[in-house]
Amino acid sequence: MHPSTHPSAASAGPGGIEANGLVKRYGDVVALAGLDLVVPPGTVLGLLGPNGAGKTTAVSILTTLIAPDAGTAVVAGADVVADPRAVRARIGLSGQYAAVDEHLTGFENLDMIGRLYRLGRRRAAARGRELLERFSLTDAADRPVKTYSGGMRRRLDLAAALVAEPPVLVLDEPTTGLDPRSRNELWDVIRELVRRGSTLLLTTQYMEEAEQLADDIVVIDHGREIARGTADELKAMVGGERMEISLHTDADLDTARRVVARFCHGEPHIDGRTVAAPISGGAQTLTEALRALDSAGVGLLDVGLRRPTLDDVFLVLTGHVAEDDAAAASNAGPTPDRRSDESMEVAV
């Protein structure tokens, strides 16, 4: 799961991403502490962690917005420090906030970006219309972006990152703030990009998003890698299935914990009136535990057997779930502002 050595920069290929030993400090705060990443061409790497973990700092280095204090990075065959202009010409970036001009129409945004990429008037216009159709925005093409929904803005922002047809895309928390329907729609768009051969680095706080989209996942916290592997490999770190029982009253908690402890490996976890514990043997063990609980007179409100999730992985590895952590974010040092993200999307 955790490789003992990391491949050389060349191993990522000309259409991939490779970073070795990235370090970034802001005064006494270490935002990145020797991060290694490899994204082979045509694959999706999910960079997962809470706010303040170092995800956006890593993205900012890989997209040349900031320089690392140590380490190396090669994106689409170009060194981010030695040849940042070449990197910018080969990537598309969609930041945490939709970097589109809300006073322009959807078409005008894409047409402007195409011209900044020096595609020429005809090609820029054609590319804009092509992307609007591809992202199901044709009906809204001539409306000001300020009239768009959040999901529509995110799709337009992603379209903007694709104007120059870059081989590598970097998506920094692309679905933050979206409702479930808009999130699913954007996931479908991202899957289509991968099917067409794009290489993606995807940062996210959402465990389900990483599981749905990523071929490989790197979990980071406090600027360090704490786990690496596929979703199934990471779940295997937690162990097997978990038994969860919900009780009618608090009075049964101590009895339930003692009974459950006889059937589980590890200490049962109590959250309110719910007792959860890892078990072996699946349904048979659960049945035996339920009989013992019934014999002990424990009143059950609900019972379930579930497999571990990526949320469980994060909880085991860090002691907290992967949710927004404003305090952590404030400790991660300065983050490039929205204008920096905008400049990256149209850089040539």
Coordinates of C-alpha atoms in Angstrom, one line a residue:
M1 CA 0.0 0.0 0.0
H2 CA 2.7 2.4 1.0
P3 CA 5.5 2.1 -1.5
S4 CA 9.0 2.0 -0.1
T5 CA 10.4 3.9 -3.1
H6 CA 8.9 6.4 -5.5
P7 CA 9.3 6.2 -9.2
S8 CA 11.4 8.8 -11.0
A9 CA 9.8 11.8 -12.7
A10 CA 10.0 10.1 -16.1
S11 CA 7.8 7.3 -14.9
A12 CA 4.7 9.5 -15.0
G13 CA 5.1 9.9 -18.8
P14 CA 4.8 13.1 -20.8
G15 CA 1.1 13.3 -20.2
G16 CA 1.2 12.6 -16.4
I17 CA 2.2 14.3 -13.1
E18 CA 5.1 13.4 -10.9
A19 CA 6.1 15.2 -7.7
N20 CA 8.9 14.2 -5.3
G21 CA 9.6 15.5 -1.8
L22 CA 7.5 18.7 -2.1
V23 CA 8.0 21.0 0.8
K24 CA 6.3 24.4 1.5
R25 CA 6.6 26.5 4.6
Y26 CA 4.9 29.7 5.8
G27 CA 7.0 30.9 8.6
D28 CA 6.9 28.3 11.3
V29 CA 4.0 26.5 9.6
V30 CA 4.8 23.6 7.4
A31 CA 2.1 23.3 4.7
L32 CA 3.8 20.5 2.9
A33 CA 6.3 18.2 4.5
G34 CA 7.8 16.1 1.7
L35 CA 4.8 15.1 -0.4
D36 CA 5.2 12.6 -3.3
L37 CA 2.6 12.2 -6.0
V38 CA 2.4 10.1 -9.2
V39 CA -0.5 10.4 -11.7
P40 CA 0.1 8.2 -14.8
P41 CA -1.4 9.5 -18.1
G42 CA -5.1 8.8 -18.5
T43 CA -5.8 8.2 -14.8
V44 CA -7.3 10.0 -11.9
L45 CA -5.5 10.5 -8.6
G46 CA -7.7 11.6 -5.7
L47 CA -5.8 13.8 -3.2
L48 CA -7.9 13.5 -0.1
G49 CA -7.9 15.3 3.2
P50 CA -9.6 18.0 5.3
N51 CA -9.2 21.7 4.8
G52 CA -5.7 22.7 5.9
A53 CA -4.2 19.3 5.0
G54 CA -2.1 20.8 2.2
K55 CA -4.2 19.9 -0.8
T56 CA -4.5 23.4 -2.3
T57 CA -0.8 24.1 -1.5
A58 CA 0.1 21.1 -3.6
V59 CA -2.2 22.2 -6.4
S60 CA -0.7 25.7 -6.3
I61 CA 2.8 24.3 -6.7
L62 CA 1.9 21.9 -9.5
T63 CA 0.1 24.7 -11.4
T64 CA 3.1 27.1 -10.9
L65 CA 1.1 29.5 -8.7
I66 CA 3.7 29.2 -6.0
A67 CA 7.2 27.7 -5.9
P68 CA 8.2 24.9 -3.6
D69 CA 10.8 25.4 -0.9
A70 CA 12.2 21.9 -1.7
G71 CA 11.4 19.0 -4.0
T72 CA 10.7 18.7 -7.7
A73 CA 7.6 18.4 -9.8
V74 CA 7.1 17.5 -13.5
V75 CA 3.7 18.1 -15.1
A76 CA 3.0 16.9 -18.7
G77 CA 6.7 16.6 -19.3
A78 CA 7.7 20.1 -18.0
D79 CA 9.4 21.1 -14.8
V80 CA 7.2 23.4 -12.7
V81 CA 10.2 25.5 -11.6
A82 CA 12.5 25.4 -14.6
D83 CA 9.8 25.8 -17.3
P84 CA 6.6 27.1 -15.7
R85 CA 5.4 28.6 -19.0
A86 CA 5.4 25.1 -20.7
V87 CA 3.4 23.7 -17.7
R88 CA 0.8 26.4 -18.0
A89 CA 0.4 25.7 -21.7
R90 CA -0.3 22.0 -21.0
I91 CA -2.8 22.1 -18.1
G92 CA -6.3 23.2 -17.3
L93 CA -7.1 24.3 -13.7
S94 CA -10.5 24.5 -12.1
G95 CA -10.1 26.0 -8.6
Q96 CA -12.3 25.8 -5.5
Y97 CA -14.4 28.7 -6.8
A98 CA -15.8 29.2 -10.3
A99 CA -13.4 31.7 -11.9
V100 CA -15.7 33.0 -14.6
D101 CA -17.0 36.6 -15.2
E102 CA -20.6 36.7 -14.0
H103 CA -21.3 39.8 -16.1
L104 CA -20.4 38.0 -19.4
T105 CA -22.4 35.3 -21.0
G106 CA -21.3 31.7 -20.9
F107 CA -20.2 32.0 -24.6
E108 CA -18.4 35.3 -24.0
N109 CA -16.4 33.7 -21.2
L110 CA -15.2 30.8 -23.3
D111 CA -14.6 32.9 -26.4
M112 CA -12.5 35.4 -24.3
I113 CA -10.4 32.5 -22.9
G114 CA -9.9 31.0 -26.4
R115 CA -8.6 34.4 -27.7
L116 CA -6.3 34.7 -24.7
Y117 CA -4.9 31.3 -25.7
R118 CA -4.4 32.8 -29.2
L119 CA -6.7 30.3 -30.9
G120 CA -7.9 33.0 -33.3
R121 CA -11.4 34.5 -33.6
R122 CA -13.0 31.7 -35.5
R123 CA -11.4 28.9 -33.6
A124 CA -12.1 30.5 -30.2
A125 CA -15.8 30.9 -31.1
A126 CA -16.1 27.4 -32.5
R127 CA -14.4 25.9 -29.4
G128 CA -16.7 27.9 -27.1
R129 CA -19.8 26.6 -28.8
E130 CA -18.5 23.1 -28.8
L131 CA -17.8 23.1 -25.1
L132 CA -21.1 24.7 -24.3
E133 CA -22.9 21.8 -26.1
R134 CA -20.6 19.2 -24.5
F135 CA -21.4 20.6 -21.0
S136 CA -25.2 20.9 -21.6
L137 CA -25.1 24.7 -21.5
T138 CA -26.2 25.6 -25.0
D139 CA -29.6 26.9 -23.9
A140 CA -27.9 29.2 -21.4
A141 CA -25.0 30.2 -23.7
D142 CA -26.2 33.8 -24.3
R143 CA -27.3 34.5 -20.7
P144 CA -25.2 36.4 -18.2
V145 CA -23.4 33.9 -15.9
K146 CA -24.8 35.7 -12.9
T147 CA -28.1 34.0 -13.8
Y148 CA -26.6 30.5 -13.7
S149 CA -27.1 28.1 -10.9
G150 CA -24.1 26.9 -8.9
G151 CA -23.9 23.6 -10.8
M152 CA -24.0 25.5 -14.1
R153 CA -21.2 27.8 -13.0
R154 CA -19.0 24.8 -12.1
R155 CA -19.6 23.2 -15.4
L156 CA -18.8 26.4 -17.2
D157 CA -15.6 26.8 -15.1
L158 CA -14.6 23.2 -16.1
A159 CA -15.3 24.0 -19.7
A160 CA -13.0 27.0 -19.4
A161 CA -10.2 24.8 -18.2
L162 CA -10.6 22.7 -21.4
V163 CA -10.6 25.5 -24.0
A164 CA -7.0 24.8 -25.0
E165 CA -7.5 21.0 -24.9
P166 CA -4.8 20.4 -22.2
P167 CA -3.6 16.8 -21.6
V168 CA -3.6 17.4 -17.8
L169 CA -6.4 18.7 -15.7
V170 CA -6.2 19.8 -12.0
L171 CA -9.5 20.0 -10.2
D172 CA -9.3 21.6 -6.8
E173 CA -12.5 20.5 -4.8
P174 CA -14.7 21.0 -7.9
T175 CA -18.0 20.0 -6.3
T176 CA -17.7 22.0 -3.0
G177 CA -21.0 23.6 -2.2
L178 CA -23.0 21.8 -4.9
D179 CA -26.3 20.1 -4.2
P180 CA -26.3 16.3 -4.7
R181 CA -27.9 16.5 -8.2
S182 CA -25.4 19.1 -9.4
R183 CA -22.5 17.0 -8.0
N184 CA -23.6 13.9 -9.8
E185 CA -23.9 15.8 -13.0
L186 CA -20.4 17.1 -12.7
W187 CA -19.1 13.6 -11.8
D188 CA -20.6 12.4 -15.1
V189 CA -18.7 15.2 -17.0
I190 CA -15.4 14.2 -15.2
R191 CA -15.9 10.6 -16.1
E192 CA -16.4 11.5 -19.7
L193 CA -13.1 13.5 -19.7
V194 CA -11.3 10.5 -18.4
R195 CA -12.8 8.2 -21.0
R196 CA -11.4 10.6 -23.6
G197 CA -7.9 10.2 -22.2
S198 CA -7.5 13.2 -19.8
T199 CA -5.1 12.9 -16.8
L200 CA -6.7 14.3 -13.7
L201 CA -5.5 15.3 -10.3
L202 CA -8.6 15.7 -8.1
T203 CA -8.5 17.2 -4.6
T204 CA -11.6 16.6 -2.5
Q205 CA -12.9 16.4 1.1
Y206 CA -15.7 14.1 0.0
M207 CA -14.9 10.4 0.5
E208 CA -17.7 9.3 -1.9
E209 CA -16.2 11.6 -4.6
A210 CA -12.8 10.0 -4.3
E211 CA -14.3 6.5 -4.4
Q212 CA -16.5 7.3 -7.4
L213 CA -13.8 9.0 -9.6
A214 CA -10.3 8.1 -8.5
D215 CA -8.2 5.2 -9.8
D216 CA -5.8 5.8 -6.9
I217 CA -6.1 7.8 -3.7
V218 CA -3.5 9.6 -1.6
V219 CA -4.7 10.7 1.9
I220 CA -2.8 13.6 3.4
D221 CA -3.0 15.3 6.7
H222 CA -0.8 18.1 8.0
G223 CA 1.1 18.2 4.7
R224 CA 2.1 14.6 4.9
E225 CA 1.0 11.4 3.1
I226 CA -0.7 9.1 5.6
A227 CA -2.1 6.5 3.3
R228 CA -2.1 5.5 -0.4
G229 CA -3.9 2.9 -2.5
T230 CA -7.2 2.2 -4.2
A231 CA -10.5 2.7 -2.3
D232 CA -10.7 -1.0 -1.6
E233 CA -7.1 -1.2 -0.4
L234 CA -7.6 1.7 2.0
K235 CA -10.8 0.2 3.4
A236 CA -8.9 -3.0 4.0
M237 CA -6.7 -1.1 6.4
V238 CA -9.7 -0.7 8.7
G239 CA -10.5 -4.3 8.8
G240 CA -13.7 -6.2 8.1
E241 CA -17.3 -5.5 8.7
R242 CA -18.7 -3.4 11.5
M243 CA -21.7 -4.1 13.7
E244 CA -23.8 -1.1 14.7
I245 CA -26.7 -1.3 17.2
S246 CA -28.9 1.6 18.4
L247 CA -30.6 1.4 21.8
H248 CA -33.9 2.6 23.1
T249 CA -32.4 4.1 26.3
D250 CA -29.0 5.2 27.7
A251 CA -29.5 2.9 30.6
D252 CA -28.6 -0.1 28.4
L253 CA -25.3 1.4 27.1
D254 CA -22.9 -0.2 29.6
T255 CA -24.5 -3.6 29.3
A256 CA -24.6 -3.4 25.5
R257 CA -20.9 -2.4 25.4
R258 CA -19.9 -5.4 27.6
V259 CA -21.9 -7.8 25.5
V260 CA -20.7 -6.5 22.1
A261 CA -17.1 -6.6 23.4
R262 CA -17.3 -10.4 23.6
F263 CA -17.9 -10.7 19.8
C264 CA -15.7 -7.9 18.4
H265 CA -12.0 -7.3 17.9
G266 CA -11.1 -4.0 19.3
E267 CA -12.9 -1.7 21.6
P268 CA -16.5 -0.9 20.9
H269 CA -17.2 2.7 20.0
I270 CA -20.1 4.6 21.6
D271 CA -21.8 7.5 19.9
G272 CA -24.9 8.7 21.7
R273 CA -27.1 5.6 22.0
T274 CA -25.2 3.7 19.2
V275 CA -22.6 1.1 19.8
A276 CA -20.4 0.2 16.9
A277 CA -17.6 -2.4 16.7
P278 CA -15.5 -4.3 14.1
I279 CA -16.4 -8.0 13.9
S280 CA -15.3 -11.1 12.0
G281 CA -17.7 -13.7 10.8
G282 CA -20.3 -11.4 9.3
A283 CA -24.0 -12.2 9.7
Q284 CA -23.3 -15.3 11.9
T285 CA -21.4 -13.3 14.5
L286 CA -24.1 -10.6 14.3
T287 CA -26.8 -13.1 15.0
E288 CA -24.9 -14.5 18.0
A289 CA -24.4 -11.0 19.4
L290 CA -28.1 -10.2 19.0
R291 CA -29.1 -13.3 20.9
A292 CA -26.7 -12.4 23.7
L293 CA -28.0 -8.9 23.8
D294 CA -31.6 -10.2 24.0
S295 CA -30.7 -12.5 26.8
A296 CA -29.1 -9.6 28.6
G297 CA -32.4 -7.6 28.3
V298 CA -31.0 -4.9 26.0
G299 CA -33.7 -3.1 24.1
L300 CA -32.7 -2.5 20.5
L301 CA -34.0 0.3 18.3
D302 CA -32.0 -0.6 15.2
V303 CA -29.2 -3.0 14.1
G304 CA -27.0 -3.2 11.1
L305 CA -23.9 -4.7 9.5
R306 CA -21.9 -2.6 7.2
R307 CA -18.5 -2.6 5.4
P308 CA -15.9 0.1 6.2
T309 CA -16.0 3.3 4.3
L310 CA -13.3 5.8 3.4
D311 CA -14.7 7.9 6.3
D312 CA -13.8 5.1 8.6
V313 CA -10.3 5.0 7.1
F314 CA -9.8 8.7 7.7
L315 CA -11.2 8.4 11.3
V316 CA -8.8 5.5 12.0
L317 CA -5.8 7.3 10.5
T318 CA -6.3 10.8 11.8
G319 CA -8.7 10.6 14.7
H320 CA -11.2 12.8 13.0
V321 CA -13.5 12.7 10.0
A322 CA -12.7 14.4 6.7
E323 CA -14.9 17.4 7.0
D324 CA -14.4 21.1 6.7
D325 CA -12.0 22.3 9.4
A326 CA -11.8 26.0 9.3
A327 CA -9.3 26.1 12.1
A328 CA -7.0 23.8 10.2
A329 CA -7.4 25.9 7.1
S330 CA -6.3 29.0 9.0
N331 CA -3.1 27.2 10.1
A332 CA -2.1 26.1 6.6
G333 CA -0.6 29.4 5.6
P334 CA -1.7 31.8 2.9
T335 CA -3.6 30.3 -0.1
P336 CA -3.5 31.7 -3.6
D337 CA -6.5 34.0 -4.1
R338 CA -9.2 33.6 -6.7
R339 CA -7.5 36.0 -9.1
S340 CA -4.5 33.6 -9.2
D341 CA -6.8 30.7 -10.2
E342 CA -8.3 32.9 -12.9
S343 CA -4.9 33.8 -14.3
M344 CA -3.9 30.2 -14.5
E345 CA -6.9 29.1 -16.5
V346 CA -6.0 31.6 -19.3
A347 CA -2.2 31.6 -19.1
V348 CA -0.3 30.9 -22.2

